[in-house]
Amino acid sequence: MADVVHGDRVAGATGRDGTGVLQLDSISLRVLTPNAEVLQAVMGMLLPACSAAEPAAAVQWTLRVEEHRTGVGDAGELFQGRLLLELPYGGRRLAVVGMDGGVMRLVAAYRRGALPVVMEVDARQRVTRLLVRSGDGIGLRWADYLARVFFASRLLGAGWRMLHASAVAVDGRALVFLAGRHGGKSTLAHRAVRNLRAQFLADDLVLIGPGGTVVGWPTRVAVPAQLAGDAAGRRERRVVAGVVRERVLFTPAQHRATLGVEYSPPVPLGAVVIVDGSGAAEAGVRAEAADAQTLGRAVAGAADVPQQLLYVSDPLGLMGGPRLADQSAGAAPPVGLLAGVPAAVLRVALERLPQAPIWQAVEGVVSGLGRRR
């Protein structure tokens, strides 16, 4: 079944009975829920990083999302005295409350102050059941979180690597942007969508397979205010190294619907651009070929993502994925991950990135970009 994403709606991806099947690299997940909006939200988040399979397709795991009228109790009392898993930056908390007949039962809160939800994990039946109080929109957000954990934990266990990078697809191949924190990755990805008619992959995290396949991992999208214009979204303003940074934040569905951005499915690796803004204020815009040592350093820095990996790992076995030790055992070293493809170092002052003639500069190293402007 083809993946079709129109704005914030998914066409042809779900069955009439509240069933959707997602697939990525021979890994497949069934999502069951009577709530059509929840199913659309999960499918809309994961497509087109994943593809949509027929609802009757065979799968490795099933996620059932159910709503009920009564709550499960006070969050403070439920978590008190239990061993907690708490994720940084957002306060998601999970605690195992019991095992019965091989089914692990947990309580979880998506963020501090949120209503608790219940998760039941049946490894023998390969089913995770998410129970949320009716009307609890925050609790329902666990659904796409669990779906992302299912795929990412298995891919990482199979030798894929996660990079702190942005990427777009140009002529069916991935153009990956590497930079330090607040180094311009999002700006380059969104400029490429606008200037090069590129398809969007990701502006923060990408997964790269052992064979060079690039998957844009679905996360919140942060568009530089200069490129978002008057688009409605949550605005964030920070001062970084003395420079004011204002961004507009979207979910992937909002990003597609509000700005009309076309997303790309997984594509082969094509080229790499490394952003270097150090000492470039008076030097204009320059690009040069990146040697193996420079590329290796940039990749090693981008692969250092311990906090991000926590959000796509499955240490409690929520979705039957590999544990952290098994997951890391399959990871290839980052050195050489992007070797063998054209790579350029782009030297430009970061404050100039939104307007500078960057594609013409990069064209001499990574062909086929400047002339598309």
Coordinates of C-alpha atoms in Angstrom, one line a residue:
M1 CA 0.0 0.0 0.0
A2 CA 1.4 3.4 -0.9
D3 CA 2.3 6.0 1.7
V4 CA 0.3 9.1 1.1
V5 CA 0.5 12.0 3.5
H6 CA -1.8 15.0 2.7
G7 CA -1.3 17.8 5.3
D8 CA -2.1 16.3 8.6
R9 CA -4.2 13.4 7.2
V10 CA -3.0 9.9 6.2
A11 CA -4.7 8.5 3.1
G12 CA -4.9 4.7 2.4
A13 CA -3.0 3.8 5.6
T14 CA -5.6 2.4 7.9
G15 CA -8.4 -0.2 7.9
R16 CA -12.1 0.5 8.7
D17 CA -11.8 -1.4 11.9
G18 CA -9.3 0.9 13.5
T19 CA -6.3 -1.0 12.4
G20 CA -3.1 0.4 11.0
V21 CA 0.1 -1.5 10.1
L22 CA 3.5 0.2 9.9
Q23 CA 6.6 -1.3 8.4
L24 CA 10.3 -0.3 8.3
D25 CA 13.2 -2.5 7.2
S26 CA 11.2 -5.7 7.5
I27 CA 10.0 -4.7 11.0
S28 CA 6.3 -4.3 11.4
L29 CA 3.8 -3.1 14.0
R30 CA 0.0 -3.2 14.2
V31 CA -1.8 -0.4 15.9
L32 CA -5.4 -1.1 17.1
T33 CA -7.7 1.5 18.6
P34 CA -11.4 2.4 18.3
N35 CA -10.3 6.1 18.3
A36 CA -9.8 7.2 14.7
E37 CA -8.0 10.4 15.7
V38 CA -5.4 8.4 17.8
L39 CA -4.8 6.1 14.9
Q40 CA -4.3 9.0 12.5
A41 CA -1.9 10.7 15.0
V42 CA 0.3 7.6 15.3
M43 CA 0.3 6.9 11.5
G44 CA 0.8 10.6 10.8
M45 CA 3.8 10.7 13.1
L46 CA 5.5 7.6 11.7
L47 CA 4.8 8.0 8.0
P48 CA 6.7 8.3 5.7
A49 CA 9.7 7.2 7.8
C50 CA 7.8 4.0 7.9
S51 CA 5.6 2.6 5.2
A52 CA 2.0 1.5 5.5
A53 CA 1.2 -2.1 5.0
E54 CA -2.1 -3.9 4.5
P55 CA -4.1 -4.1 7.8
A56 CA -4.1 -7.9 7.6
A57 CA -0.3 -8.1 7.2
A58 CA 1.7 -10.3 9.6
V59 CA 3.4 -8.3 12.3
Q60 CA 6.0 -8.7 15.1
W61 CA 4.1 -6.7 17.7
T62 CA 0.7 -5.1 18.4
L63 CA -0.1 -1.9 20.2
R64 CA -3.6 -1.7 21.5
V65 CA -4.8 1.8 22.6
E66 CA -8.0 1.8 24.7
E67 CA -9.8 4.6 26.6
H68 CA -11.9 4.1 29.8
R69 CA -14.1 6.3 31.9
T70 CA -12.4 5.9 35.3
G71 CA -8.9 7.0 36.3
V72 CA -6.3 4.7 37.8
G73 CA -5.6 6.8 40.9
D74 CA -3.4 9.6 42.1
A75 CA 0.0 9.8 40.3
G76 CA 1.9 10.7 43.5
E77 CA 0.5 7.6 45.3
L78 CA 1.1 5.3 42.4
F79 CA 4.7 6.2 42.0
Q80 CA 5.5 6.5 45.7
G81 CA 7.9 3.8 46.9
R82 CA 8.5 2.3 43.5
L83 CA 11.6 2.1 41.4
L84 CA 11.1 4.7 38.7
L85 CA 12.4 5.2 35.2
E86 CA 12.4 8.9 34.6
L87 CA 13.4 10.5 31.3
P88 CA 15.1 13.9 31.2
Y89 CA 13.7 17.0 29.6
G90 CA 9.9 16.4 30.0
G91 CA 9.6 14.3 33.1
R92 CA 8.1 11.1 31.6
R93 CA 8.0 8.6 34.3
L94 CA 7.3 4.8 34.3
A95 CA 7.1 2.3 37.2
V96 CA 6.4 -1.4 37.2
V97 CA 3.6 -2.2 39.6
G98 CA 3.2 -5.9 39.1
M99 CA 3.5 -9.2 37.1
D100 CA 0.5 -11.4 36.6
G101 CA 0.5 -14.5 34.4
G102 CA 3.5 -13.3 32.4
V103 CA 1.9 -9.8 31.9
M104 CA 3.9 -6.8 33.1
R105 CA 1.8 -4.0 34.4
L106 CA 3.1 -0.4 34.6
V107 CA 1.9 3.0 35.4
A108 CA 3.2 6.0 33.5
A109 CA 2.9 9.8 33.4
Y110 CA 3.7 11.6 30.2
R111 CA 4.9 14.7 32.1
R112 CA 4.7 16.0 35.6
G113 CA 1.1 16.9 36.6
A114 CA -0.4 14.6 33.8
L115 CA -2.9 11.9 34.6
P116 CA -1.4 8.5 34.9
V117 CA -2.0 5.8 32.3
V118 CA -1.6 2.0 32.5
M119 CA 0.5 -0.2 30.2
E120 CA 0.2 -3.9 30.1
V121 CA 2.9 -5.8 28.3
D122 CA 2.3 -9.4 27.3
A123 CA 5.5 -10.7 25.7
R124 CA 4.1 -14.1 24.9
Q125 CA 1.2 -12.7 22.9
R126 CA 3.5 -9.8 21.7
V127 CA 1.0 -7.2 22.6
T128 CA 1.3 -3.9 24.5
R129 CA -2.0 -2.5 25.9
L130 CA -2.2 1.2 26.6
L131 CA -5.2 2.3 28.8
V132 CA -5.9 6.0 29.0
R133 CA -8.7 7.9 30.7
S134 CA -11.3 9.2 28.2
G135 CA -10.5 12.7 27.2
D136 CA -6.9 12.6 28.3
G137 CA -5.2 13.9 25.2
I138 CA -1.8 14.1 27.0
G139 CA -2.0 10.4 28.0
L140 CA -2.8 9.4 24.4
R141 CA 0.6 10.8 23.3
W142 CA 2.1 7.7 24.8
A143 CA 0.8 5.9 21.7
D144 CA 3.2 7.4 19.1
Y145 CA 6.0 7.3 21.7
L146 CA 5.6 3.6 22.1
A147 CA 5.4 3.1 18.3
R148 CA 8.7 5.0 17.8
V149 CA 10.3 3.0 20.6
F150 CA 9.3 -0.2 18.9
F151 CA 11.0 0.7 15.6
A152 CA 14.0 2.6 16.8
S153 CA 15.1 0.1 19.5
R154 CA 15.0 -2.8 16.9
L155 CA 16.9 -0.8 14.3
L156 CA 19.6 0.2 16.7
G157 CA 19.9 -3.4 17.9
A158 CA 20.3 -4.4 14.2
G159 CA 23.3 -2.1 13.8
W160 CA 21.7 1.2 12.7
R161 CA 23.2 4.4 14.2
M162 CA 21.4 7.6 15.3
L163 CA 23.0 10.9 14.5
H164 CA 22.2 14.4 15.7
A165 CA 21.8 15.8 12.2
S166 CA 19.3 17.2 9.7
A167 CA 18.7 15.8 6.3
V168 CA 16.6 16.2 3.1
A169 CA 16.2 14.2 0.0
V170 CA 17.4 15.7 -3.3
D171 CA 16.7 13.6 -6.4
G172 CA 16.0 10.6 -4.3
R173 CA 19.2 10.7 -2.3
A174 CA 19.9 12.0 1.2
L175 CA 21.8 15.2 1.8
V176 CA 22.9 15.2 5.4
F177 CA 23.9 18.3 7.4
L178 CA 26.2 18.0 10.3
A179 CA 27.0 20.8 12.8
G180 CA 27.5 21.4 16.5
R181 CA 24.7 22.2 18.8
H182 CA 22.8 25.3 17.6
G183 CA 25.1 25.1 14.6
G184 CA 22.5 25.6 11.8
K185 CA 21.3 22.1 10.9
S186 CA 17.6 23.1 11.0
T187 CA 18.2 26.2 8.9
L188 CA 20.0 24.3 6.2
A189 CA 17.3 21.6 6.1
H190 CA 14.5 24.1 5.8
R191 CA 16.4 26.3 3.3
A192 CA 16.9 23.2 1.1
V193 CA 13.2 22.5 1.2
R194 CA 12.5 26.0 0.0
N195 CA 15.5 26.7 -2.3
L196 CA 16.2 23.2 -3.8
R197 CA 12.6 21.8 -3.8
A198 CA 14.0 19.0 -1.5
Q199 CA 11.8 16.6 0.4
F200 CA 12.1 16.9 4.2
L201 CA 13.7 14.0 6.2
A202 CA 14.5 15.5 9.6
D203 CA 15.9 18.6 11.3
D204 CA 17.3 17.0 14.4
L205 CA 17.8 13.2 14.3
V206 CA 18.4 10.7 11.6
L207 CA 19.0 7.0 11.6
I208 CA 21.5 5.5 9.2
G209 CA 21.5 1.8 8.3
P210 CA 24.5 -0.4 7.7
G211 CA 23.8 -0.3 4.0
G212 CA 23.6 3.5 3.9
T213 CA 19.8 4.0 4.1
V214 CA 18.9 7.3 5.7
V215 CA 15.6 7.6 7.8
G216 CA 14.5 10.9 9.1
W217 CA 13.4 10.2 12.6
P218 CA 10.1 11.9 13.5
T219 CA 10.4 14.5 16.3
R220 CA 9.1 18.0 16.9
V221 CA 10.2 20.3 14.1
A222 CA 11.9 23.6 14.8
V223 CA 11.7 26.1 11.9
P224 CA 13.9 29.2 12.1
A225 CA 11.5 32.2 12.4
Q226 CA 13.0 33.9 9.3
L227 CA 11.9 30.9 7.3
A228 CA 8.6 30.3 8.9
G229 CA 7.2 33.7 8.2
D230 CA 3.8 34.3 9.8
A231 CA 3.0 30.6 10.2
A232 CA 1.1 29.8 13.3
G233 CA 3.0 27.7 15.8
R234 CA 4.6 27.8 19.2
R235 CA 7.4 30.3 19.2
E236 CA 10.6 29.8 21.1
R237 CA 13.2 32.6 21.7
R238 CA 16.7 32.0 23.0
V239 CA 20.0 33.7 23.1
V240 CA 22.9 31.4 22.0
A241 CA 26.5 32.7 22.1
G242 CA 25.2 36.3 22.1
V243 CA 22.9 35.6 19.0
V244 CA 19.1 35.7 19.3
R245 CA 17.5 32.5 18.0
E246 CA 13.8 32.5 17.4
R247 CA 12.2 29.3 16.2
V248 CA 8.6 28.1 15.5
L249 CA 7.8 24.6 16.8
F250 CA 5.5 22.2 15.0
T251 CA 4.6 18.5 15.1
P252 CA 5.4 16.7 11.8
A253 CA 1.6 16.9 10.9
Q254 CA 1.5 20.6 11.7
H255 CA 4.7 21.1 9.7
R256 CA 3.2 19.5 6.6
A257 CA -0.2 21.1 6.9
T258 CA 0.9 24.6 7.9
L259 CA 3.9 25.0 5.6
G260 CA 3.0 22.5 2.9
V261 CA 6.3 20.6 3.4
E262 CA 6.6 17.3 1.5
Y263 CA 8.2 14.5 3.5
S264 CA 10.5 11.9 2.1
P265 CA 10.5 8.1 2.8
P266 CA 13.9 6.5 3.6
V267 CA 16.4 7.1 0.8
P268 CA 20.1 6.1 0.1
L269 CA 22.8 8.3 1.5
G270 CA 24.0 10.9 -1.2
A271 CA 26.2 13.6 0.3
V272 CA 27.2 15.3 3.5
V273 CA 27.6 19.0 4.4
I274 CA 29.5 19.9 7.6
V275 CA 28.8 23.5 8.9
D276 CA 31.7 25.4 10.3
G277 CA 30.8 28.8 11.6
S278 CA 34.1 29.5 13.5
G279 CA 36.0 32.6 12.4
A280 CA 33.8 33.0 9.3
A281 CA 32.2 36.4 10.0
E282 CA 34.5 38.3 7.6
A283 CA 35.2 35.5 5.2
G284 CA 31.9 35.4 3.3
V285 CA 30.8 31.9 2.2
R286 CA 33.2 29.2 1.3
A287 CA 33.0 25.5 0.7
E288 CA 35.7 22.9 0.4
A289 CA 36.0 19.1 0.2
A290 CA 36.1 17.5 3.7
D291 CA 39.0 15.1 4.2
A292 CA 38.4 11.8 6.0
Q293 CA 39.7 13.1 9.4
T294 CA 37.3 16.1 9.3
L295 CA 34.4 13.9 8.3
G296 CA 35.2 11.4 11.0
R297 CA 35.3 14.0 13.7
A298 CA 32.0 15.5 12.6
V299 CA 30.3 12.0 12.5
A300 CA 31.7 11.1 15.9
G301 CA 30.3 14.3 17.4
A302 CA 26.9 13.7 15.8
A303 CA 26.8 10.1 17.1
D304 CA 27.3 11.3 20.7
V305 CA 23.6 11.3 21.6
P306 CA 23.1 9.5 24.9
Q307 CA 20.1 11.5 26.0
Q308 CA 18.3 11.2 22.6
L309 CA 18.9 7.4 22.7
L310 CA 17.0 7.2 26.0
Y311 CA 13.9 8.2 24.2
V312 CA 14.1 5.5 21.6
S313 CA 15.3 2.7 23.8
D314 CA 13.3 0.0 25.4
P315 CA 15.0 -0.8 28.8
L316 CA 11.7 -2.0 30.4
G317 CA 10.6 -4.1 27.4
L318 CA 7.5 -2.0 26.8
M319 CA 7.4 -3.0 23.1
G320 CA 9.5 -6.2 23.3
G321 CA 12.6 -4.5 22.0
P322 CA 16.2 -5.3 22.7
R323 CA 17.6 -4.2 26.1
L324 CA 20.2 -1.4 26.2
A325 CA 23.1 -3.8 26.4
D326 CA 21.9 -5.8 23.4
Q327 CA 21.0 -2.7 21.5
S328 CA 24.5 -1.2 21.8
A329 CA 26.2 -4.5 21.0
G330 CA 24.9 -4.3 17.5
A331 CA 26.0 -0.8 16.8
A332 CA 28.8 -0.2 14.4
P333 CA 31.5 2.3 15.2
P334 CA 30.6 5.8 13.9
V335 CA 34.0 6.1 12.1
G336 CA 33.4 5.4 8.5
L337 CA 29.6 5.6 8.8
L338 CA 29.4 8.3 6.1
A339 CA 32.6 7.4 4.3
G340 CA 32.7 7.1 0.5
V341 CA 30.2 9.9 -0.3
P342 CA 30.9 13.5 -1.4
A343 CA 31.4 15.6 1.7
A344 CA 31.8 19.4 1.9
V345 CA 32.8 21.8 4.7
L346 CA 30.7 24.9 4.6
R347 CA 32.3 27.9 6.2
V348 CA 29.8 30.7 6.9
A349 CA 28.9 32.9 9.9
L350 CA 25.9 31.3 11.5
E351 CA 23.9 34.6 11.5
R352 CA 24.2 34.6 7.7
L353 CA 22.9 31.1 7.2
P354 CA 19.3 32.1 6.5
Q355 CA 20.2 34.3 3.6
A356 CA 23.8 33.5 2.4
P357 CA 24.3 32.0 -1.1
I358 CA 25.3 28.7 0.4
W359 CA 24.1 26.4 -2.4
Q360 CA 26.3 28.0 -5.0
A361 CA 29.3 27.6 -2.7
V362 CA 28.6 23.9 -2.0
E363 CA 27.9 23.2 -5.7
G364 CA 31.6 23.0 -6.4
V365 CA 32.0 20.1 -4.0
V366 CA 28.5 18.5 -4.0
S367 CA 27.2 18.7 -7.6
G368 CA 23.6 19.3 -8.6
L369 CA 22.6 21.8 -5.9
G370 CA 23.4 25.3 -7.0
R371 CA 21.7 25.1 -10.3
R372 CA 18.4 24.0 -8.7
R373 CA 18.0 27.3 -6.9

